Short mmCIF file of C-alpha atoms in Angstrom, two decimals:
data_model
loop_
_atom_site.label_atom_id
_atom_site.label_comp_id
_atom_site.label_asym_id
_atom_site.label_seq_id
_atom_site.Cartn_x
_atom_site.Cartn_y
_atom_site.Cartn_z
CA UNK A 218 -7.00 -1.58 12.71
CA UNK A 219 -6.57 -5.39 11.48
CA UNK A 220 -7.12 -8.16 9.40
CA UNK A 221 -8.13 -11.90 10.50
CA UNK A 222 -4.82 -14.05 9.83
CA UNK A 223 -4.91 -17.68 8.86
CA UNK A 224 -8.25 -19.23 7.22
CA UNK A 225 -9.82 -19.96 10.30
CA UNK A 226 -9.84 -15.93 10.85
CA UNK A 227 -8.76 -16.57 14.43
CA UNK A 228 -5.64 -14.78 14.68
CA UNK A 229 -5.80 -10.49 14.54
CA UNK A 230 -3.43 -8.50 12.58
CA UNK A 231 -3.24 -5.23 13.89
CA UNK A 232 -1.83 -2.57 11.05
CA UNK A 233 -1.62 1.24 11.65
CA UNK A 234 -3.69 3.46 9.80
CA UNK A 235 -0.93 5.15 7.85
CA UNK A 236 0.65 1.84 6.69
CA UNK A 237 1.22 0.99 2.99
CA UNK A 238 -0.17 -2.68 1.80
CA UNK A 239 -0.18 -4.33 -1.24
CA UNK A 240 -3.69 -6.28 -1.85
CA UNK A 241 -3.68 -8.94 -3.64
CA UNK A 242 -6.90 -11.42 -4.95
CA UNK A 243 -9.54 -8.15 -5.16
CA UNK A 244 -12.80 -10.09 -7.15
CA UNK A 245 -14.05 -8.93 -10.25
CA UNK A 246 -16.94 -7.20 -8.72
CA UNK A 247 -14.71 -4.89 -6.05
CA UNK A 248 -12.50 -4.13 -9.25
CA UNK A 249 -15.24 -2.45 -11.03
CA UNK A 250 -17.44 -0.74 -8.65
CA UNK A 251 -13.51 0.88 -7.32
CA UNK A 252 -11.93 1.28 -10.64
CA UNK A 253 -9.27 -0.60 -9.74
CA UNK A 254 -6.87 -3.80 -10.67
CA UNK A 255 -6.59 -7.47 -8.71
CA UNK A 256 -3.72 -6.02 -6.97
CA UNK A 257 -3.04 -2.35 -6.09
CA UNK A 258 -1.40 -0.71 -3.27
CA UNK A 259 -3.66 1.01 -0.75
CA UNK A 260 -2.83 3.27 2.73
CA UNK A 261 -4.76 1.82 5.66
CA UNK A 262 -7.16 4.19 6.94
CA UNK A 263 -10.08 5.14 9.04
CA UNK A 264 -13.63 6.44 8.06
CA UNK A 265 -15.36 8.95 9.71
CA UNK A 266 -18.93 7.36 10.45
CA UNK A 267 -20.03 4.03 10.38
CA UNK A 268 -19.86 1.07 12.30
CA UNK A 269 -16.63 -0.18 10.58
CA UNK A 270 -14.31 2.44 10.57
CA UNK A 271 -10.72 0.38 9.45
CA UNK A 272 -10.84 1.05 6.00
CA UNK A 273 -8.30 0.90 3.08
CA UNK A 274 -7.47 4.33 0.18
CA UNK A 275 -6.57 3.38 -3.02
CA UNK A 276 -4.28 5.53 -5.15
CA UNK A 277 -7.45 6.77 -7.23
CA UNK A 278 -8.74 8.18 -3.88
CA UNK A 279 -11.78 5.54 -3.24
CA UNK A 280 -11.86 4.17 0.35
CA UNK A 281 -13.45 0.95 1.09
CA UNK A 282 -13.81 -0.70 4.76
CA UNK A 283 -12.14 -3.90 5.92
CA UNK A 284 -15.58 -5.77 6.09
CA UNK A 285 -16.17 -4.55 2.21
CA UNK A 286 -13.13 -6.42 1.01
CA UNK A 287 -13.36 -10.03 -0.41
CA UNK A 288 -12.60 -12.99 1.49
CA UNK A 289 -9.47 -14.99 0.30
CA UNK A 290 -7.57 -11.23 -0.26
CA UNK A 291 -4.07 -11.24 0.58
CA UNK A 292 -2.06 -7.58 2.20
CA UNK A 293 1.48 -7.67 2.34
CA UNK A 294 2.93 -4.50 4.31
CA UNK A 295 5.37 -2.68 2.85
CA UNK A 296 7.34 0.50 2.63
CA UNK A 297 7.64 2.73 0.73
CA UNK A 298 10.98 3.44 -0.97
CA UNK A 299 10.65 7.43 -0.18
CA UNK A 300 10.39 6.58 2.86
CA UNK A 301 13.66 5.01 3.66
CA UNK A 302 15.55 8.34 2.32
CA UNK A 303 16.87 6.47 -0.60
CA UNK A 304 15.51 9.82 -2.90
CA UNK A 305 18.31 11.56 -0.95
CA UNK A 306 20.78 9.07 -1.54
CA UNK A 307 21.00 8.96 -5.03
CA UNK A 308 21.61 13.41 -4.54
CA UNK A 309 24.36 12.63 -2.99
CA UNK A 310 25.53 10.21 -5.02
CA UNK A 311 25.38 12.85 -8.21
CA UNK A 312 27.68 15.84 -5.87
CA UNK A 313 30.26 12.45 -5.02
CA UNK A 314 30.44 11.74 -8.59
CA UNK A 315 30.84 15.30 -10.04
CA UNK A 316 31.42 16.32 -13.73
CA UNK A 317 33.27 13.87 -15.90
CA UNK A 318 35.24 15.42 -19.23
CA UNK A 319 35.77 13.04 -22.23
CA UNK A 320 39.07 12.82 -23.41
CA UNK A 321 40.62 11.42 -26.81
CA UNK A 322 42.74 8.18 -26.03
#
């Protein structure tokens, strides 16, 4: 899966379906016929038939191919916070810390 890098749309970007984005620049008429904002975060993807089967999944659940998207849209990969076990962390955090009394001073 990709995107075209640079404005000349001569350099691939490969991305994994699976990976997190966040798109940025999505027109006026992509917001409305997805229900969705000028930027949102979306999970690359693939579609079942077709001939363009890279696609993008918005959090409301609507999938769009690459080809669909505006020109001029920016995708910045990230990841997700989850995903880096920092959910965990703050669990241990809360058994390190334990339970504090209040005392009169």
């Amino acid at each position: 899966m990709g995107f075209a890098a640079g404005t000349t749309c001569d350099t691939a970007a490969c991305v994994p379906a699976g990976a997190h984005l966040r798109l940025e620049g999505i027109d006026e008429a992509l917001q409305q016929t997805l229900g969705v904002g000028s930027s949102e975060e979306v999970v690359m993807t693939r579609l079942e038939g077709g001939l363009h089967k890279d696609a993008v999944r918005f959090t409301n659940g609507r999938e769009i191919s690459l080809q669909s998207l505006n020109p001029g849209l920016t995708a910045t990969m990230y990841v997700p916070l989850p995903d880096l076990g920092l959910d965990k962390l703050d669990k241990v955090e809360d058994e390190t810390i334990g339970t504090r009394e209040l005392i009169d001073a």
